[in-house]
mmCIF file with all atom_site columns, C-alpha atoms in Angstrom:
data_model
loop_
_atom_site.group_PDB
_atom_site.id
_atom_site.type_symbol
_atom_site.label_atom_id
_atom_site.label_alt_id
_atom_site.label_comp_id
_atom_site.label_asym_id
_atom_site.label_entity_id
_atom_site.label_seq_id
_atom_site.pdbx_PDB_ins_code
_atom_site.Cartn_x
_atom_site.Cartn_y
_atom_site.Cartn_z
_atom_site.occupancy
_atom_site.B_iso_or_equiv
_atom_site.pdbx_formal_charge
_atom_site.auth_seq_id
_atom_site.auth_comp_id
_atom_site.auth_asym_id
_atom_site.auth_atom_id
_atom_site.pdbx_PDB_model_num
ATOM 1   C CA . UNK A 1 1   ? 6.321   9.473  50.690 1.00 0.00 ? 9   UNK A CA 1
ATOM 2   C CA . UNK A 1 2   ? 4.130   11.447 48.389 1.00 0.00 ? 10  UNK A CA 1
ATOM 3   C CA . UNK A 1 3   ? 2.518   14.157 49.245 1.00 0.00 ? 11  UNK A CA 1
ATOM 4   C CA . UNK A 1 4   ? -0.802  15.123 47.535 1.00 0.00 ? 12  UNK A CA 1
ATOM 5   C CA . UNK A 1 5   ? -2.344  19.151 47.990 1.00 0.00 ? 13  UNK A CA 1
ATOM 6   C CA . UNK A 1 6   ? -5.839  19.469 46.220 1.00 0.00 ? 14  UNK A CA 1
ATOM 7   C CA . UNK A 1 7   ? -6.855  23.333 45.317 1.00 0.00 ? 15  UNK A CA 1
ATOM 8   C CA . UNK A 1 8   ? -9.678  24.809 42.886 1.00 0.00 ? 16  UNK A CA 1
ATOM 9   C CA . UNK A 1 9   ? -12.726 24.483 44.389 1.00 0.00 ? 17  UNK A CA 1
ATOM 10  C CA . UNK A 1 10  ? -14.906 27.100 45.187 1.00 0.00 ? 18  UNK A CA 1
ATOM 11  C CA . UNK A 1 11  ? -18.978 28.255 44.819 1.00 0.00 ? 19  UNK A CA 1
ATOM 12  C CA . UNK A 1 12  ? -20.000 27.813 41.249 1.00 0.00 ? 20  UNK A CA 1
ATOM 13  C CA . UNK A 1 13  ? -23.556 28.013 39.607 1.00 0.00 ? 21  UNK A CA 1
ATOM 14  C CA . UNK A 1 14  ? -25.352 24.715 38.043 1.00 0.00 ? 22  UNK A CA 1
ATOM 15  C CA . UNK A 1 15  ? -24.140 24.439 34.610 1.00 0.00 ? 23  UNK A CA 1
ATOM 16  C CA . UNK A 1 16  ? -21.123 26.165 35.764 1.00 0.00 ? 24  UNK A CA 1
ATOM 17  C CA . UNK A 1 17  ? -17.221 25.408 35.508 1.00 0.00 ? 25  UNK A CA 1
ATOM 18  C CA . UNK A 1 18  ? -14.396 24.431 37.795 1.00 0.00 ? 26  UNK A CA 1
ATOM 19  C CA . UNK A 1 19  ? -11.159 22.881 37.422 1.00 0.00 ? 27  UNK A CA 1
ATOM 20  C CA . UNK A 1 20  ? -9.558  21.451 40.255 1.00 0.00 ? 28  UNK A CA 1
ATOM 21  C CA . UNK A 1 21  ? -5.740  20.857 40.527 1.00 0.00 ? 29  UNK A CA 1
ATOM 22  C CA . UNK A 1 22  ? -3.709  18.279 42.855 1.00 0.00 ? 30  UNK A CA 1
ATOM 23  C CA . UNK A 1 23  ? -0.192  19.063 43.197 1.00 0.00 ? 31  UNK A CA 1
ATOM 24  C CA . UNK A 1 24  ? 1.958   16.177 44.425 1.00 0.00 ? 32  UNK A CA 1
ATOM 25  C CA . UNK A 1 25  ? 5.191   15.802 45.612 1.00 0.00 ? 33  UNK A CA 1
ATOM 26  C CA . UNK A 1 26  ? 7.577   12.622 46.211 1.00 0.00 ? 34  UNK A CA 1
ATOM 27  C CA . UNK A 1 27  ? 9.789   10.808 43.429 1.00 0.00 ? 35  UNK A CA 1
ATOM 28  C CA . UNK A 1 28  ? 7.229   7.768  43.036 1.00 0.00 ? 36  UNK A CA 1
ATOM 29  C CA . UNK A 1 29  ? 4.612   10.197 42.331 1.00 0.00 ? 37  UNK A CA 1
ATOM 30  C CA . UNK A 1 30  ? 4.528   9.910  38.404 1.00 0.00 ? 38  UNK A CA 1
ATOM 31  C CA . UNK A 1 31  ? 4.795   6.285  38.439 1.00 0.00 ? 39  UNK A CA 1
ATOM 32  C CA . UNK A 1 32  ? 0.936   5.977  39.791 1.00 0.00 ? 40  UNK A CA 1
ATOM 33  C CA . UNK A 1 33  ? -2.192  5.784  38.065 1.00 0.00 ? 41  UNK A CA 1
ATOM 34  C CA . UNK A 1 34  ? -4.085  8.967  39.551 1.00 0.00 ? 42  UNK A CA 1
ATOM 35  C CA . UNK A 1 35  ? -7.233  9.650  40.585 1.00 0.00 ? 43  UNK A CA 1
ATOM 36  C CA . UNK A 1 36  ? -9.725  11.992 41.411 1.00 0.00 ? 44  UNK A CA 1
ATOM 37  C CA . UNK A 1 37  ? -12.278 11.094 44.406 1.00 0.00 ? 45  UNK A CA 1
ATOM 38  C CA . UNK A 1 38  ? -15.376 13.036 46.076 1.00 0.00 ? 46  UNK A CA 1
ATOM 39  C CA . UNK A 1 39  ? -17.221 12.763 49.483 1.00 0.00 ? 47  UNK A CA 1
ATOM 40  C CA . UNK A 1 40  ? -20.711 14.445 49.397 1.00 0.00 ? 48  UNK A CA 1
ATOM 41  C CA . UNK A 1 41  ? -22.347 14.749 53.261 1.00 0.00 ? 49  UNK A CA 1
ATOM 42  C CA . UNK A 1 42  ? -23.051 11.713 54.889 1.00 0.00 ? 50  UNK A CA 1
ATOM 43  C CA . UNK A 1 43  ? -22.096 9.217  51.432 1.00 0.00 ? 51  UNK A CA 1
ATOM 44  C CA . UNK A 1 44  ? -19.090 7.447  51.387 1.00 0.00 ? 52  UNK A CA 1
ATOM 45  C CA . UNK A 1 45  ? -15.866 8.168  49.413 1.00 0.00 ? 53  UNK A CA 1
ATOM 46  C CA . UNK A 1 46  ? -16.547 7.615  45.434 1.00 0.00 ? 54  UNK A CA 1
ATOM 47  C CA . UNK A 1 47  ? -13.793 7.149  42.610 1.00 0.00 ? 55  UNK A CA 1
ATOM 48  C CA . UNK A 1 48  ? -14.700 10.438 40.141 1.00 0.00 ? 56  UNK A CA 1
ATOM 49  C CA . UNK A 1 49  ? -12.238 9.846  37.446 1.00 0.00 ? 57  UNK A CA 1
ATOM 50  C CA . UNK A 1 50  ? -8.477  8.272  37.017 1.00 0.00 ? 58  UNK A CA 1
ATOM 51  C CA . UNK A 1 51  ? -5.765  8.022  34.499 1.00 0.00 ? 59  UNK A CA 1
ATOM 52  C CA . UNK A 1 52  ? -3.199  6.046  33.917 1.00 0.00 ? 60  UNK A CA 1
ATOM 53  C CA . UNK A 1 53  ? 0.284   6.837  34.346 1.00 0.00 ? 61  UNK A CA 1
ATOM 54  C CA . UNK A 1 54  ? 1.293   7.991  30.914 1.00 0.00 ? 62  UNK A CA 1
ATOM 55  C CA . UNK A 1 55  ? -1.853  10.111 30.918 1.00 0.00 ? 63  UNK A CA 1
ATOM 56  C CA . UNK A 1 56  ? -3.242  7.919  28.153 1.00 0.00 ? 64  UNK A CA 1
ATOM 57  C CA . UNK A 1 57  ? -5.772  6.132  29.716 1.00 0.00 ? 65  UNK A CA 1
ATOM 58  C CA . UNK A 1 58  ? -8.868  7.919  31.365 1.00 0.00 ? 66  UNK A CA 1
ATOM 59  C CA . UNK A 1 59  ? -12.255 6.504  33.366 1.00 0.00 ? 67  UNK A CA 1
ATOM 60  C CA . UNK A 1 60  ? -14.733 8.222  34.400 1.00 0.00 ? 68  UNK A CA 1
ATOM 61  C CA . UNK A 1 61  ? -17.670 7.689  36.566 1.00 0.00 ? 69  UNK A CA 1
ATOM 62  C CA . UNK A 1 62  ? -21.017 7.672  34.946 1.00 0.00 ? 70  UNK A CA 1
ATOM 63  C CA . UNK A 1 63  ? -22.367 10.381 36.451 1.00 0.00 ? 71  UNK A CA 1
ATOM 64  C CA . UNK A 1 64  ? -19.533 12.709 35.254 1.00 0.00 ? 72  UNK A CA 1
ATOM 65  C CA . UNK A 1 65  ? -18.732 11.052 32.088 1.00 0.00 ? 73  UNK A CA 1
ATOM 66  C CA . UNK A 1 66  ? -18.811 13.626 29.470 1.00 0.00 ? 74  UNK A CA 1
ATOM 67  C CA . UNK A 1 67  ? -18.940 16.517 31.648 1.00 0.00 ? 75  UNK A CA 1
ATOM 68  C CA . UNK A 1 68  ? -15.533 15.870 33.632 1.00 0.00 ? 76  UNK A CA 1
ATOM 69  C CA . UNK A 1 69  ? -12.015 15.422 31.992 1.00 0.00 ? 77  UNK A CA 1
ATOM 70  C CA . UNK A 1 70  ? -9.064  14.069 34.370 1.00 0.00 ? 78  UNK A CA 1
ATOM 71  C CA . UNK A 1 71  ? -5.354  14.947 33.014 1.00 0.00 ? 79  UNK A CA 1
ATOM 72  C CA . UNK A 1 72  ? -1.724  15.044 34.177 1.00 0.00 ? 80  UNK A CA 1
ATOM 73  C CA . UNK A 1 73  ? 1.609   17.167 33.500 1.00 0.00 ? 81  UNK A CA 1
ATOM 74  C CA . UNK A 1 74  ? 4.472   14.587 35.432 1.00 0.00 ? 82  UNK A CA 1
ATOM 75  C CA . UNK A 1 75  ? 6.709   17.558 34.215 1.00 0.00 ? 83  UNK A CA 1
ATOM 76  C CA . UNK A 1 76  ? 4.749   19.692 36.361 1.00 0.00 ? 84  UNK A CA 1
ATOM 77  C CA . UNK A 1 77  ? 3.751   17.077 39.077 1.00 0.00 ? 85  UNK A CA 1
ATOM 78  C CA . UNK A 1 78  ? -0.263  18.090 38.823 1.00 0.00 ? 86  UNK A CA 1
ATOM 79  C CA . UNK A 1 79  ? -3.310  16.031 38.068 1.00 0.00 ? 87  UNK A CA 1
ATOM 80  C CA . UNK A 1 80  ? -6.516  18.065 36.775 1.00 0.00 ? 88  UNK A CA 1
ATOM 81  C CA . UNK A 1 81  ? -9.867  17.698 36.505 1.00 0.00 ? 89  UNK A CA 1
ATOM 82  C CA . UNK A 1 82  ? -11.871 20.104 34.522 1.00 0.00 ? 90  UNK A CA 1
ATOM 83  C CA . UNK A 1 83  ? -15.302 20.379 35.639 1.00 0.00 ? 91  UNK A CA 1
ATOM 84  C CA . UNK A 1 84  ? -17.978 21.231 32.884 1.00 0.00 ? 92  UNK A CA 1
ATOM 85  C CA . UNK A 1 85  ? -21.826 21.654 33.312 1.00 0.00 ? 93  UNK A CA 1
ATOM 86  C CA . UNK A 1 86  ? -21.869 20.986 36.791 1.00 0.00 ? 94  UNK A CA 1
ATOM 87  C CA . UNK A 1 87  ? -24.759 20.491 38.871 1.00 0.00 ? 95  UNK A CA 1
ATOM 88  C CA . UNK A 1 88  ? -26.189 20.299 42.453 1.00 0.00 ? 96  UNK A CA 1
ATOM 89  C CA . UNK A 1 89  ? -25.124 16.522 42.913 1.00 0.00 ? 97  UNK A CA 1
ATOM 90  C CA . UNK A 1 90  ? -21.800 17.462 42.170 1.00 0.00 ? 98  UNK A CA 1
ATOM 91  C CA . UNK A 1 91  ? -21.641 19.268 45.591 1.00 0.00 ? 99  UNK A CA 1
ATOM 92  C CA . UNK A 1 92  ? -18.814 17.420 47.637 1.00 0.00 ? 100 UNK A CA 1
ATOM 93  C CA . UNK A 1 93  ? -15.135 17.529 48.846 1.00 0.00 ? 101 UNK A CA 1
ATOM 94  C CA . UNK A 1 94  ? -12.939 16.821 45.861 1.00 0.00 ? 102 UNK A CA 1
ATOM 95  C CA . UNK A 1 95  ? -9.581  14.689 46.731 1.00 0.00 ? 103 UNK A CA 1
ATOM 96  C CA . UNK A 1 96  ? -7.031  13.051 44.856 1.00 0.00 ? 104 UNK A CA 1
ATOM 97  C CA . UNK A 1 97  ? -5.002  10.220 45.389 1.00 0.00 ? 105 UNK A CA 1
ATOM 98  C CA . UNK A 1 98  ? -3.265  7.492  43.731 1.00 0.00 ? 106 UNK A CA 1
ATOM 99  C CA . UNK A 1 99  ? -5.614  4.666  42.303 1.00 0.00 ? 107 UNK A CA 1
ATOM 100 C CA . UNK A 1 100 ? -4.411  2.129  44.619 1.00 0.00 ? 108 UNK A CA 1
ATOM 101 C CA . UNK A 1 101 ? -5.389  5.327  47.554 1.00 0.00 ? 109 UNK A CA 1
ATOM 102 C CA . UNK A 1 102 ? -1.752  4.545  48.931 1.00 0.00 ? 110 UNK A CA 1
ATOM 103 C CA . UNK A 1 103 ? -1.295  8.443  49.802 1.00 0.00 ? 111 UNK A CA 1
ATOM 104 C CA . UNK A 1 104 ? -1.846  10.127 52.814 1.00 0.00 ? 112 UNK A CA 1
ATOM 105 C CA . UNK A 1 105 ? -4.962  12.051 52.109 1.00 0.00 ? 113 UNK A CA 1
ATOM 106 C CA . UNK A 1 106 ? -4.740  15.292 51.885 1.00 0.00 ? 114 UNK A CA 1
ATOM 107 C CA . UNK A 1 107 ? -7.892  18.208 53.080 1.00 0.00 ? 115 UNK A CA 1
ATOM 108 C CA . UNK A 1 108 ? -9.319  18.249 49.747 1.00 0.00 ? 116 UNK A CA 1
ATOM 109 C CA . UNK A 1 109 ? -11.049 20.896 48.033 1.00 0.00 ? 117 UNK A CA 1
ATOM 110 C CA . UNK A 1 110 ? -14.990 21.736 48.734 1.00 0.00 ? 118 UNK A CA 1
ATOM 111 C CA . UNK A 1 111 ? -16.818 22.390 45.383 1.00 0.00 ? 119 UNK A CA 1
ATOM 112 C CA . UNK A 1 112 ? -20.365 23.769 45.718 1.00 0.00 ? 120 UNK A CA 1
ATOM 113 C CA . UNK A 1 113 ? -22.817 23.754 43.051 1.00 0.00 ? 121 UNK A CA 1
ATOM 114 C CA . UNK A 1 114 ? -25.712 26.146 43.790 1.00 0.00 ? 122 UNK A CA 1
ATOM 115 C CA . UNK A 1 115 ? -28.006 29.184 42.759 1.00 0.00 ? 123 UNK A CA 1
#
């Protein structure tokens, strides 16, 4: 079963950078679409950004979309995502999983966006 073990986050200043990496382990890992997910207080779970399995094919949410950017190394069994410009409503716990969420969630990774 695959593993997945989120690290990067941290206390970062609006219009700051982060970038967040999600380790995974298990022999189906690379053959999954990948994605990146965040849970502010009290909101529910929201899809952030994914990419396909060959690292080809990226999606981002609208409210990240041209500020985020998602990638892979299968080699290296991480997924990425590089956090530009970041503001307040970016405050959440970052998580990744497969795009079909079939992982065992791991603890995430808080990110905090303030003066």
């Amino acid at each position: 079963q695959v593993q997945v073990v989120e690290s990067g986050g941290g206390l970062v200043q609006p219009g700051g950078s982060l970038r967040l990496s999600c380790a995974a382990s298990g022999s189906s890992w690379s053959s999954d679409a990948m994605a990146w997910y965040r849970q502010a207080p009290g909101k529910q779970r929201e899809l952030v950004a994914d990419i396909s399995r060959g690292g080809r094919i990226t999606n981002y949410a609208a409210s990240v979309k041209g500020r985020f950017t998602i990638s892979r190394d299968n080699a290296k069994a991480l997924v990425y995502l590089q956090m530009n410009s970041l503001k307040p409503e970016d405050t959440a716990v970052y998580y990744c999983n497969s795009v079909s969420r079939n992982y065992p969630w791991g603890q995430g990774t808080q990110v905090t966006v303030s003066f």
